[in-house]
Every structure is written in C-alpha cells, then in structure tokens.
Coordinates of C-alpha atoms (C1' of nucleotides) in Angstrom, one line a residue:
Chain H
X87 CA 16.7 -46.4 -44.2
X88 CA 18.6 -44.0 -45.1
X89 CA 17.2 -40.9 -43.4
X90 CA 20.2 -40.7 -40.6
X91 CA 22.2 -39.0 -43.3
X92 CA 19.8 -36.4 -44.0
X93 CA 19.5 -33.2 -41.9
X94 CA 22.5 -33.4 -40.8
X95 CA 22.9 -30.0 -38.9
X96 CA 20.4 -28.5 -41.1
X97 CA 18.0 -26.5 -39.3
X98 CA 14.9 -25.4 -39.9
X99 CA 14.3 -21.0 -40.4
X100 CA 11.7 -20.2 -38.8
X101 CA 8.2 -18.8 -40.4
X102 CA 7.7 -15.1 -39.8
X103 CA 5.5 -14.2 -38.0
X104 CA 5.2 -17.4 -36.3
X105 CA 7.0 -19.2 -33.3
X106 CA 9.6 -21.3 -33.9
X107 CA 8.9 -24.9 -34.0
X108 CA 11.1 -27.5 -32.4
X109 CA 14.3 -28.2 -34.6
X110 CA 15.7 -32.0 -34.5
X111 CA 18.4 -32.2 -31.7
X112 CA 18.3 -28.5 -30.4
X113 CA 17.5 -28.7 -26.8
X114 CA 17.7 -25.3 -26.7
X115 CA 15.4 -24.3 -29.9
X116 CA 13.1 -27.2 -28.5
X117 CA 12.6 -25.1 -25.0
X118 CA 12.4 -21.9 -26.8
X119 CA 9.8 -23.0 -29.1
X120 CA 7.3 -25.0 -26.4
X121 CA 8.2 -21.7 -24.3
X122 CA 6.2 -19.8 -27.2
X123 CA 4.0 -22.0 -27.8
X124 CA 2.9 -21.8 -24.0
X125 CA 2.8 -18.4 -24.2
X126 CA 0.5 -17.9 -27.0
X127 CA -2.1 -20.9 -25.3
X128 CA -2.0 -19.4 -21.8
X129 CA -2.4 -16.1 -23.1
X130 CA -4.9 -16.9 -25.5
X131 CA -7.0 -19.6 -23.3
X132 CA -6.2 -18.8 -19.5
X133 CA -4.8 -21.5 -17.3
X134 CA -7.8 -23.7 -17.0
X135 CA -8.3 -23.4 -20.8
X136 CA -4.9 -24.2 -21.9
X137 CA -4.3 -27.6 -23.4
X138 CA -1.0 -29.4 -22.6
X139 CA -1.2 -31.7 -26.0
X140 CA -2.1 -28.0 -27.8
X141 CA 1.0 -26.6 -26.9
X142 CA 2.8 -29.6 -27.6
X143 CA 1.4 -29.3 -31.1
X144 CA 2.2 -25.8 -31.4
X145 CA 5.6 -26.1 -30.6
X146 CA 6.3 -29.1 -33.2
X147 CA 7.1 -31.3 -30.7
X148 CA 5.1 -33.8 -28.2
X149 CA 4.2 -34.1 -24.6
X150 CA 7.3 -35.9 -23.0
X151 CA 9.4 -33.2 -23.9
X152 CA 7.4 -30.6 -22.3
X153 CA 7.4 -32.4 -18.8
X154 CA 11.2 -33.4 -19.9
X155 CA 11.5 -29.3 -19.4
X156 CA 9.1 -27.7 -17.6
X157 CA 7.9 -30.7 -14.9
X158 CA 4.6 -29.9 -15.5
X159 CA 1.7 -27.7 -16.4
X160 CA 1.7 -24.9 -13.6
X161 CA 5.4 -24.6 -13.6
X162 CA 5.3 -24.5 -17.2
X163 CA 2.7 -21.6 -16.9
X164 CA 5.3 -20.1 -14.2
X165 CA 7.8 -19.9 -16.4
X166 CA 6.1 -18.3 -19.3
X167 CA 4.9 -15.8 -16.5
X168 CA 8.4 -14.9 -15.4
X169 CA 9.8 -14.7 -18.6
X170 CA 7.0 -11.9 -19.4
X171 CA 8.0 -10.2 -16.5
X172 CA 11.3 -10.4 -17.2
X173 CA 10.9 -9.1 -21.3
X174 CA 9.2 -5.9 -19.9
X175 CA 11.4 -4.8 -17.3
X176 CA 14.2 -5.0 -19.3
X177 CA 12.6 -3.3 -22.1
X178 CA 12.0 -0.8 -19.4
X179 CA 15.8 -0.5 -18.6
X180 CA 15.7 1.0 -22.4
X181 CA 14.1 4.1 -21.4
X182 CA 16.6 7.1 -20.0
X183 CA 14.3 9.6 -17.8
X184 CA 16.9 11.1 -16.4
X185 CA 18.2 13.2 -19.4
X186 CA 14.8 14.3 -20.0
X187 CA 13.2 17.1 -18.7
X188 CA 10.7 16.5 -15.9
X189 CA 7.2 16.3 -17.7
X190 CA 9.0 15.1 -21.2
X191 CA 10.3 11.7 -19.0
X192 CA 7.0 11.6 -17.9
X193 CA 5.4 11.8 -20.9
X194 CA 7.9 9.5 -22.2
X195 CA 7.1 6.6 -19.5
X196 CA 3.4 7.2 -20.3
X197 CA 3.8 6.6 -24.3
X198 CA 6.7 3.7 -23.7
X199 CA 4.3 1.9 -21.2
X200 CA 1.8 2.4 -23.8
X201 CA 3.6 1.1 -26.8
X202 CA 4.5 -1.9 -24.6
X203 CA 0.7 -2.8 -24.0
X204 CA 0.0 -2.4 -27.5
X205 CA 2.8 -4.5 -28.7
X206 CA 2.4 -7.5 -26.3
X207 CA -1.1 -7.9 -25.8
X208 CA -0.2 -12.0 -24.6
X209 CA 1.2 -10.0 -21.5
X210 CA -1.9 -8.0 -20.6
X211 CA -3.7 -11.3 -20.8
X212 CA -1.6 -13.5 -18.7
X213 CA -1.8 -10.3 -16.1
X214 CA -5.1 -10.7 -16.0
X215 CA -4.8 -15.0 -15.7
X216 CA -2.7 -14.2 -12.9
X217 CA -4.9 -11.9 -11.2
X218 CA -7.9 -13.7 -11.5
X219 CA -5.5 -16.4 -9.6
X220 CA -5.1 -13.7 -6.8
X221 CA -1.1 -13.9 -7.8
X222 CA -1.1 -17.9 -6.9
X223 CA 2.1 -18.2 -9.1
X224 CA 3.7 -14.9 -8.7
X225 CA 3.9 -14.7 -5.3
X226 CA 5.7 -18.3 -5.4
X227 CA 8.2 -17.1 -7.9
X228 CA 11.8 -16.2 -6.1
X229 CA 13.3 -15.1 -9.8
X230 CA 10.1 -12.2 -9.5
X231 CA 10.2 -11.1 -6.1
X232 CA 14.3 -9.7 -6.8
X233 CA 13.0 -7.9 -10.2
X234 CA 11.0 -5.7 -7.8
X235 CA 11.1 -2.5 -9.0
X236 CA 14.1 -0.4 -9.2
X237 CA 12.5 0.9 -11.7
X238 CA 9.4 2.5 -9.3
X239 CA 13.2 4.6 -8.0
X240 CA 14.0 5.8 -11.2
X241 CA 10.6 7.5 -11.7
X242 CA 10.6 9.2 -8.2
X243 CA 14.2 10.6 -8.6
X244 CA 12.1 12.3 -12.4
X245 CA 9.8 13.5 -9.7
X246 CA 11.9 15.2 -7.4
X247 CA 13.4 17.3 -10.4
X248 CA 10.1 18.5 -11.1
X249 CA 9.3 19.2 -7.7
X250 CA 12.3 21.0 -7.2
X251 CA 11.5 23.1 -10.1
X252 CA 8.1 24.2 -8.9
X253 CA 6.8 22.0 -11.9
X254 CA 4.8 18.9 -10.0
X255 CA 2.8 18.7 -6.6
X256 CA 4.8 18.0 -4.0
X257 CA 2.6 14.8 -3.0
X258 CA 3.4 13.0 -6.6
X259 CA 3.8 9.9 -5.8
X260 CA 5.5 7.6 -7.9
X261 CA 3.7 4.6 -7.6
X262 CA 0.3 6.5 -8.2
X263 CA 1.7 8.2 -11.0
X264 CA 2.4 4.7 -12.8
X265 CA -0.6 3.0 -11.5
X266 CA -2.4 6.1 -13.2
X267 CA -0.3 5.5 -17.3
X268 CA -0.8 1.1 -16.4
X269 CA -4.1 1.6 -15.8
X270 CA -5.4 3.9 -18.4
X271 CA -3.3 1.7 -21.3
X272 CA -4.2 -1.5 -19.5
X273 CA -8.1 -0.9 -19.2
X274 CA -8.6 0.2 -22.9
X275 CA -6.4 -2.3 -24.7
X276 CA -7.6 -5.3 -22.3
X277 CA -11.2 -4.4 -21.9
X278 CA -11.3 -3.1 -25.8
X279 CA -13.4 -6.2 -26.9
X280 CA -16.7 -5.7 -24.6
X281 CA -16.3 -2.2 -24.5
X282 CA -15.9 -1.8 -28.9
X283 CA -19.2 -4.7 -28.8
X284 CA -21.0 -2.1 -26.0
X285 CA -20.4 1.4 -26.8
X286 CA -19.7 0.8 -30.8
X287 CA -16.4 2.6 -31.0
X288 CA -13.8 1.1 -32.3
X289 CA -11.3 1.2 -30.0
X290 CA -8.7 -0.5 -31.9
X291 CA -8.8 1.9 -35.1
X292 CA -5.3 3.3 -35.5
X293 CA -6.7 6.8 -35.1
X294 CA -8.7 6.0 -31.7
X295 CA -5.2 3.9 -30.4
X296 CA -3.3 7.4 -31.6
X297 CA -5.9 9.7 -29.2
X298 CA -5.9 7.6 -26.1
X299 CA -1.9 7.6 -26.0
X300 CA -2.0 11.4 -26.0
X301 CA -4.9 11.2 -23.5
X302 CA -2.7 9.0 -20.9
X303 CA 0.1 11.7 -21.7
X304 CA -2.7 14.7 -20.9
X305 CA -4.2 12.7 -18.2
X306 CA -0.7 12.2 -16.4
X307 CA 0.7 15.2 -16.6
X308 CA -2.8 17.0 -15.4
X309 CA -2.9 14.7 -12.3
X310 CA 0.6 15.6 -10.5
X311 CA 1.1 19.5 -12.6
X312 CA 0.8 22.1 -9.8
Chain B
X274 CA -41.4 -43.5 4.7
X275 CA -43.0 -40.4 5.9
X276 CA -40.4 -38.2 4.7
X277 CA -43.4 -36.8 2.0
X278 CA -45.1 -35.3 4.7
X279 CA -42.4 -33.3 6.0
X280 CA -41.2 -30.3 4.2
X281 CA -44.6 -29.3 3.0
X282 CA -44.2 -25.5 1.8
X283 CA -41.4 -24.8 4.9
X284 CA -38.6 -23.0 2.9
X285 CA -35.4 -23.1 4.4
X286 CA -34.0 -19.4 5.0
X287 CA -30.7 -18.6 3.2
X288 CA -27.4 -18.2 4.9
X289 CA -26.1 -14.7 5.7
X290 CA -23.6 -14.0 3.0
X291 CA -24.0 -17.4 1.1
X292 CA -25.5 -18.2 -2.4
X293 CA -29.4 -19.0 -1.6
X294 CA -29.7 -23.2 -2.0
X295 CA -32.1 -24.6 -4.1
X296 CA -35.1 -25.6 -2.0
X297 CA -37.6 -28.4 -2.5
X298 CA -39.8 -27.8 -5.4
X299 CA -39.4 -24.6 -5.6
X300 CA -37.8 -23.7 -9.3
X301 CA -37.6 -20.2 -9.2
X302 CA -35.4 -20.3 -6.3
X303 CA -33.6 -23.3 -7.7
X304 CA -32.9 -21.2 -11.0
X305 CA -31.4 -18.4 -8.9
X306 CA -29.1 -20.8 -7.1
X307 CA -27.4 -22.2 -10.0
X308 CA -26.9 -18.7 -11.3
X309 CA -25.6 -17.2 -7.9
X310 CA -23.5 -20.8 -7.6
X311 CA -22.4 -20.3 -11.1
X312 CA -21.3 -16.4 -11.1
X313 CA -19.2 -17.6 -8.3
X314 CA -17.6 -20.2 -9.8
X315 CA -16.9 -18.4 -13.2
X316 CA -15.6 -15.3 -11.3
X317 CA -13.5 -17.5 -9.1
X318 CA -12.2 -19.7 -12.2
X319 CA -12.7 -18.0 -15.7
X320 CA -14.5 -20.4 -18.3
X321 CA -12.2 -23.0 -18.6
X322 CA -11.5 -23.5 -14.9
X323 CA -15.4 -23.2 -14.3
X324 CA -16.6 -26.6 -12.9
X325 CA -20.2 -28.1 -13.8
X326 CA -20.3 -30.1 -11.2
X327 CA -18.7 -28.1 -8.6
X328 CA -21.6 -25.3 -9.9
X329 CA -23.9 -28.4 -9.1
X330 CA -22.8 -28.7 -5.8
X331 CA -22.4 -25.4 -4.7
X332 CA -26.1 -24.6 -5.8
X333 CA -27.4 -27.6 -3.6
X334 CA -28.4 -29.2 -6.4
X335 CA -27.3 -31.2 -9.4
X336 CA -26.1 -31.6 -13.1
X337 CA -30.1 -32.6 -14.1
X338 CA -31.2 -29.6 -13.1
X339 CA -28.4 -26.9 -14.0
X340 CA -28.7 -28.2 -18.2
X341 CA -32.8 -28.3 -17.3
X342 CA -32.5 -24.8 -16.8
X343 CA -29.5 -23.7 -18.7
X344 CA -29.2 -26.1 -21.6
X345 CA -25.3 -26.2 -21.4
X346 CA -22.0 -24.9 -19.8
X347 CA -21.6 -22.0 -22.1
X348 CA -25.4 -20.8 -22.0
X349 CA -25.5 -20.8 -18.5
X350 CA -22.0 -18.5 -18.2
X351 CA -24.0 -16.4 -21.0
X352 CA -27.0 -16.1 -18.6
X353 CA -24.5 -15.1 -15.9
X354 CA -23.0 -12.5 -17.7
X355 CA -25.7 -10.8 -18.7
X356 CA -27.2 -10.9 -15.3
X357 CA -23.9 -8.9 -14.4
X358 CA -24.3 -6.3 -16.8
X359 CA -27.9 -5.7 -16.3
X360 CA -27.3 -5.4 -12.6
X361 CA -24.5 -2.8 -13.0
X362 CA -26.4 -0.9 -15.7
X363 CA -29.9 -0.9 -13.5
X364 CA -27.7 0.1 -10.6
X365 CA -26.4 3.2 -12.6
X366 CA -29.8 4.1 -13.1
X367 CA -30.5 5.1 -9.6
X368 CA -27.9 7.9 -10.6
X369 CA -29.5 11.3 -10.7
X370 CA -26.5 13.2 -12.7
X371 CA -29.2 15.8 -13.9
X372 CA -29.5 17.3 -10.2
X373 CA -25.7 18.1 -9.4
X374 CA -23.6 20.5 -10.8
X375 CA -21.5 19.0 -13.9
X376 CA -18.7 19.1 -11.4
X377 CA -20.5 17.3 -8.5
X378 CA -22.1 14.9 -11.2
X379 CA -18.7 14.2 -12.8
X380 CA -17.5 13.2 -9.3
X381 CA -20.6 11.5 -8.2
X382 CA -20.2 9.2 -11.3
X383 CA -16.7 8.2 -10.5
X384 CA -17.3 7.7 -7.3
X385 CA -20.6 5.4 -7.6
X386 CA -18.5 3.6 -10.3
X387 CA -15.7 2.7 -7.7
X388 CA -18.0 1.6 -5.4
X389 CA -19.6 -0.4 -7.4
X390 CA -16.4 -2.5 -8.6
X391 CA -15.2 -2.5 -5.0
X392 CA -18.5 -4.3 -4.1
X393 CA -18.5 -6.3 -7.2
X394 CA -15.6 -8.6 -7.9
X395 CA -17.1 -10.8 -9.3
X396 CA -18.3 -8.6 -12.4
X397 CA -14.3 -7.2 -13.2
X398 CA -13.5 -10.9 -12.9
X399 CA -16.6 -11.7 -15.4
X400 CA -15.4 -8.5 -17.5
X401 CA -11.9 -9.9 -17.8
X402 CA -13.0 -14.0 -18.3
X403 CA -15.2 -12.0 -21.8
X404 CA -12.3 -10.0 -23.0
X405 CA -10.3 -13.1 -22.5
X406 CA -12.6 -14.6 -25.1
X407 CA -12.8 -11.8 -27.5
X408 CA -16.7 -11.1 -26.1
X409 CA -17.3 -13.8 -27.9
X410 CA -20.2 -14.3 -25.6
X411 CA -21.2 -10.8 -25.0
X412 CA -21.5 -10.4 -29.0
X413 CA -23.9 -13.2 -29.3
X414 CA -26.6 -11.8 -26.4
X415 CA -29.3 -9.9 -27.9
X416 CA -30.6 -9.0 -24.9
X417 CA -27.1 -7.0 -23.9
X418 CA -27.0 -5.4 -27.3
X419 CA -30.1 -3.6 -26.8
X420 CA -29.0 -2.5 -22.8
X421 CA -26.3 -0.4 -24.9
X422 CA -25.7 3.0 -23.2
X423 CA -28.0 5.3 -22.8
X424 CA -26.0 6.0 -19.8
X425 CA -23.4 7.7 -21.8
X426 CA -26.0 10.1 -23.2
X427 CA -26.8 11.3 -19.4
X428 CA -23.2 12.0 -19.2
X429 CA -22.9 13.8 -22.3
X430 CA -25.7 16.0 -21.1
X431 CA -23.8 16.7 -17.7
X432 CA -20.7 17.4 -19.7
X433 CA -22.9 19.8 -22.1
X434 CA -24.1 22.1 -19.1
X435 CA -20.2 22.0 -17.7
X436 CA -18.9 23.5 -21.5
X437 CA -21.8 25.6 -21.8
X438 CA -20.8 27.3 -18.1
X439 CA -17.1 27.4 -19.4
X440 CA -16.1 25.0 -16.7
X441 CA -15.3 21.7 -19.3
X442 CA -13.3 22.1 -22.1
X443 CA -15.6 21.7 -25.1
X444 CA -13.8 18.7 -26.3
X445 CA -14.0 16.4 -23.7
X446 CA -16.1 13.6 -24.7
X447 CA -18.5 11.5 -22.4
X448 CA -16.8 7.9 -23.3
X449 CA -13.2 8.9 -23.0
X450 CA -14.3 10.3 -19.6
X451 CA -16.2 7.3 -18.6
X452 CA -13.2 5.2 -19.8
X453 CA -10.9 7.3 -17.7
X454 CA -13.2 6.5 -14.6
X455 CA -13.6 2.9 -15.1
X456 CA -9.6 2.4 -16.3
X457 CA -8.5 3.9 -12.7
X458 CA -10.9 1.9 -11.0
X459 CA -10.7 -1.5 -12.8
X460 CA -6.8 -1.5 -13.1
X461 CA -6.4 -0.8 -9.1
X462 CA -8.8 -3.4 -8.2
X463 CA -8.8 -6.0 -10.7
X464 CA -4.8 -5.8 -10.6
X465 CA -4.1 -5.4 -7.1
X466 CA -2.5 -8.6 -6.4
X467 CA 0.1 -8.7 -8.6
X468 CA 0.7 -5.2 -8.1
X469 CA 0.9 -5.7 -4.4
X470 CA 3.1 -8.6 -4.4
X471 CA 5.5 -6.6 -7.1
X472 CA 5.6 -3.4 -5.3
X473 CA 4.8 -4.1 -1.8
X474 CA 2.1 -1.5 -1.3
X475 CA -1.3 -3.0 0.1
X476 CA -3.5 -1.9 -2.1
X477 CA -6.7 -3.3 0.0
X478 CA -5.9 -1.5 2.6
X479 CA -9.0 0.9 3.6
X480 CA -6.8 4.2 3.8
X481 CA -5.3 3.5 0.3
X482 CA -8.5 2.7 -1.1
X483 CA -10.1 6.1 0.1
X484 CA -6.7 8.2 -1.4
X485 CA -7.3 6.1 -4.9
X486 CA -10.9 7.0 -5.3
X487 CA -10.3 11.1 -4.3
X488 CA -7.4 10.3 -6.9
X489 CA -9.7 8.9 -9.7
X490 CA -12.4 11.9 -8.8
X491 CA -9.0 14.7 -9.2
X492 CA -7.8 13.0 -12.0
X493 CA -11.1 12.5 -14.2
X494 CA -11.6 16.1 -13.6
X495 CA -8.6 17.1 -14.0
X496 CA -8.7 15.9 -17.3
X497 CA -11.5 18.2 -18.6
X498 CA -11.5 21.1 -16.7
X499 CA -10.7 24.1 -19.2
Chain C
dC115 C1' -58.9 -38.4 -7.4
dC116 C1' -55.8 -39.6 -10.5
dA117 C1' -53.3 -38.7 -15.1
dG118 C1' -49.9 -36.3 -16.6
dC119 C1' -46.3 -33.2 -16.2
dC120 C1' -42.6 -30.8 -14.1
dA121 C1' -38.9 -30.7 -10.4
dG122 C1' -35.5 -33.3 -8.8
dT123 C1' -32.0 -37.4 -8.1
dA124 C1' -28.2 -40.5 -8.9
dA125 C1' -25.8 -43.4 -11.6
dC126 C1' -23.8 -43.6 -16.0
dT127 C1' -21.0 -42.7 -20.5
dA128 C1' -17.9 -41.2 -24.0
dA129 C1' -14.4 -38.1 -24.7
dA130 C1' -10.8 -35.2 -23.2
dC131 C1' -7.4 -34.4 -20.1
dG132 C1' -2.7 -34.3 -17.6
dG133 C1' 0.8 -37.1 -17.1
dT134 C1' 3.8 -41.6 -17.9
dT135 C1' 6.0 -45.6 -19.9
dA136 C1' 8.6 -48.0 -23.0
dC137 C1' 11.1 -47.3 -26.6
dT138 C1' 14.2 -45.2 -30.7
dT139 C1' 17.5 -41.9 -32.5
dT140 C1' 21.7 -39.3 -32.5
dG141 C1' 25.6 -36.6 -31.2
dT142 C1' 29.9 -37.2 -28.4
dG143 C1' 34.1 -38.4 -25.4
dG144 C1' 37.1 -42.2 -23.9
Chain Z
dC65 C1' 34.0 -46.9 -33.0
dC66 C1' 31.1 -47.8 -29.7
dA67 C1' 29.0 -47.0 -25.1
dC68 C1' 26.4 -43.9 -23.0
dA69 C1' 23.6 -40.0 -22.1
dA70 C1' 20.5 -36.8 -23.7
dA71 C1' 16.8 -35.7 -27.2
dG72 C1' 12.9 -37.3 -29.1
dT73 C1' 8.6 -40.3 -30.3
dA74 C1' 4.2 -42.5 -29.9
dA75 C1' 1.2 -45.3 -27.6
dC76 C1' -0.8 -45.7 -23.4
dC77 C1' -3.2 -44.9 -18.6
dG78 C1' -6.2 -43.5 -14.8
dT79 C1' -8.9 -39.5 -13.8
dT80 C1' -11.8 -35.8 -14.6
dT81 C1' -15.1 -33.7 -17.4
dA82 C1' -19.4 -32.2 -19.8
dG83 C1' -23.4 -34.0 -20.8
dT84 C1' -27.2 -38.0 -20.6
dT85 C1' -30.3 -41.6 -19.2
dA86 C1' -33.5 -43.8 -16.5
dC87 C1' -35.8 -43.1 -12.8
dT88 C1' -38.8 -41.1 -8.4
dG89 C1' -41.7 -37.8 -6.0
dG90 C1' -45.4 -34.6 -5.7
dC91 C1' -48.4 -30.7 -7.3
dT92 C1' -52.5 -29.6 -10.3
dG93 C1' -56.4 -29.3 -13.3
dG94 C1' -60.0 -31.8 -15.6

DNA sequence: CCAGCCAGTAACTAAACGGTTACTTTGTGG
DNA sequence: CCACAAAGTAACCGTTTAGTTACTGGCTGG
C-alpha cells in the first residue's frame, strides 16, 4: 500500500454551504466539524431526537471520536448550546448604541436582534430545546452564567438618554424593552410553520419578513415613547 | 378466584390534579387517559423524548391498548395535538368581542390569550415540539385544517368599528395584532427559564406576571391606536 | 345462556440506540 | 529513525425502544 504517501498535508476545502467535514489528522477541523454537525441535528431534531451515529455521519467522521471530545451526548449538546450563546453575544458586542440617538439605537437593537433570528434559525430552535428542558443544561453551564448580560447595561444607559431628553417614559425598563423586540422576532420566525399552515399567510415571503421587522421597530418604540 | 365479582360498575374517582386512570372496562375513559397521559408526556418531552411505555404507564394502562386506540406513536401525538388546538380555539369562542368597545375588546383578547397560555403549558410546549417538526403533523390533520380561523374575522370586525370611530389606525390588520398578542405572551412564558437563569429576573413570579400582561394589553394597543 | 366480540394483560421481538473495545495509522521529539 | 502519543476506524455490546403476539376476562344480543 502505498496510500501513506498520499494526502500528505493536503486538506480538504470545504463545500459551501455545507459544514466542514472531518479532515485526516486535524484535531482541530475534526472538533469543529462534529461541533456543526451537532448543531445542525440538535437543532433540527431536539435532544431526544438527535442521533449520536447521525452526527457522527455528518461530520465525516465516527463515534469514538465524538466521545474522544465531547464525553458524551448531553455535554456534547452543552457545548453546542454554549457556543450559540456565545456566537450571539459577541455578534451583539458589534452593535454601537451609544453614538446613536436614543430611538435610532433602539430601533437599531430591534432590526439587529431581528436579522440575528432570521439568520440563525438553529439558535431559535435549540432555545426552544432548552426551554422545553426547563434550562436543564443552561443553568449547569459556568462558561454561561459569566456571559450574563452586560449587554442588558448598555441598553439602559440608551434609555436614560432618552429619558433625559423627555423622549421615553420614565418607567422603560430595559429588560422589558428587549423581552418586547425577542419576543416579537422570536414568536413569528419560530412559530412561522403552524401559524403559515393555520392562518395561510406566508410568513416567510421576503415581503411579509420586510413588514414584521418594521412592525417590532413601530411596536418598540410605541411601547416606551412618552 | 372471586376477583370477577368485585368491581362490578364501581368506577374509581380520579385524583385531584392528576390524569384520570383508565378504569376497568370502561373505553371511553381508558381512551381519555392515554391522551391526557400522552399530552403530558409529549409536552414534558417533545416527540423524540416521548416514551410509549412511559405513556402506558402513566395512563394505568398498557402498550395493547394505547396502539388499540391510537394505531402508533405518531398518530396518537397527532390526536393530542389536535385536541390542543380544538380546546384553545373552543375556549376562544366563549369570547364575546362584539359587546365591548374595540378598545376593551382588543384588551379583553390579549388578556384571555395570556391566560390561557399561563394555564396551558402544555399547549406552548405542544406548539413548539410542531414547529420543531416543520408542522409536519399539523399539515397532515384534516380535521385542524378546517378549525382555521374564523376567529380572526371577529377580530377584524372589532378592529373595523375601532377605524370606523377614528380610534385604530386604518391599517392595522387583525393577524399582525393577534400575532403581536400571542408573540408577547408565548416568548415570556415559553422562554422564561432561560431568560431567568440569563438575566436573573423571576419571570414566574405573580407581581411580574401581572406587569407583563398590562404590558402586552399597552403594547398591542399601542400599536394601532391612530 | 352461551357464542362471539371487544377491553385488557403480559411477555416477547427485532431494530435502533448510546456508548465501548480492540485495533491501526501517522505526525513528532529524543 | 523509531518509540510513543494522539488521531482515527470499525466492529461490537448491553439496553432501550416501538411495536406485536398470544392470551384472558367479561359484557351483550340472538
């Protein structure tokens, strides 16, 4: 045989579009790929749905090295978790309220938040995995709890501007003002499928996606405006 | 044995709070049991995480009986999810929108719809185990198809009488506001556990559920008052 | 009054599942 | 250059799972 002179440090581009598959002798294209794959089979099949030999598959590579390093299953799932937690707050760091004006941050948070949603629909559904788990996972996580949200801070300090201006109620309160933009872009992206099959609109026509972000952005600023 | 002499006709009285078991020989009650035992379990577990046999057992019955009934894992979850949307849409019909003011009505709705989540877990749960799945279920029933929503077109008469005052402005239109209503109120709930462990606000606590519902009530009508 | 049918039970089965074992391949430092 | 550790493979294992079989008990109508 001569196949241990071939591929000699010749790696494999990935497909676009999809996730990378393992590479020979990468450990760390090996994690990052069964990482993805995990992603994409919790996301698409909830926890009790996903299939450890599935994302095995996915990620070009087989079980051992999937225990090799994640341990197993749930901390596998706990690790995909994290590292969508992670991807969005730092996304989030992105965004500068604070040379806005008061309602154009505002309005700014609302459409980011909403672009977010719309681009990573795998992290609305592991939300929802998670939830239906009553946070089993989450709450366990140490790497989450510090993430927190300093980012809950630089929202209120956008507040207080428009407070002092006269602009927004003076009982705006942060946390209700994001619950209010999560919820909206949550809800209709999330729920889309029984609610398109139900009330025949379809929710995900570009047009329909266009008028619900301005209607988070109306809704928002209608809620805390004095 | 005499034990066919006992038993004759004696039914034994549910549990306070707890699924009804199946009695002896009684198949209408044993039908509702494995569909009470079943919503449970699929609310509690998604589809994947759903046991059969743990359905069984929490019925007070077994496997024989639940695919007698049912004919197989995925029929019965169909039968349970229709149950939950005929329940919520016959529960909206003791709305009487056409007596109240379009203000009052508009509130009334919001409010009867947060209730109704609050007091039904299990149906966001249900909701967000369907999406999961596409609706893949909830596109197959027949019978859900034809439930459809006439409710919207009570709404659309309340919002009607609200433009034709000059109270509404005369584009807001009855599913956006229904999807504004149900957003606020299935985000908060079905959500709260990662959002409370993330932001360390008890979301379940009585006081802030009270202040979320006056917020949906402001907010919905916020958003279509001229 | 009993034949037949329907409710109900428990033990079983084949396949799928998460996780492991025993092994091979390959890059690297002494 | 080779010993060793880390990366990778495939076949395997015990358990759990959805679904079935073979059976019992008891109500009902002819």
């Amino acid at each position: 045989m001569d196949r241990a002179h071939m591929d000699v440090k010749r790696r494999r581009v990935a497909k676009g579009g999809q996730a990378e598959r393992a590479g020979s002798r990468d450990p760390e294209r090996t994690r990052a790929s069964i990482l993805a794959a995990a992603t994409a089979e919790f996301a698409e099949n909830g926890i009790g749905g996903a299939r450890v030999d599935a994302i095995a598959e996915r990620a070009g590579t087989n079980k051992r090295m999937l225990y090799h390093y994640f341990g197993d299953k749930e901390q596998l799932y706990l690790a995909v978790l994290e590292e969508a937690y992670i991807d969005i707050r730092t996304a989030e760091k992105s965004l500068n309220l604070s040379d806005l004006s008061p309602e154009q941050g505002v309005a700014e948070l609302a459409m980011f938040t909403w672009k977010y949603f719309l681009e990573h629909p795998e992290f609305l559904s592991l939300l929802g995995t998670e939830n239906l788990h009553r946070a089993r996972w989450l709450r366990q996580s140490t790497r989450l709890k510090e993430l927190h949200s300093h980012f809950i801070d630089k929202l209120a300090d956008l507040l207080d501007r428009g407070k002092a201006k006269g602009l927004f109620r003076v009982d705006a309160d942060p946390l209700n003002v994001y619950l209010t933009i999560a919820a909206l872009g949550y809800f209709y992206l999330s729920n889309q499928h029984t609610l398109t099959t139900i009330f025949g609109r379809e929710l995900a026509d570009e047009a329909n996606l266009e008028a619900w972000k301005r209607h988070i952005v109306q809704v928002t600023l209608a809620s805390i405006r004095r």
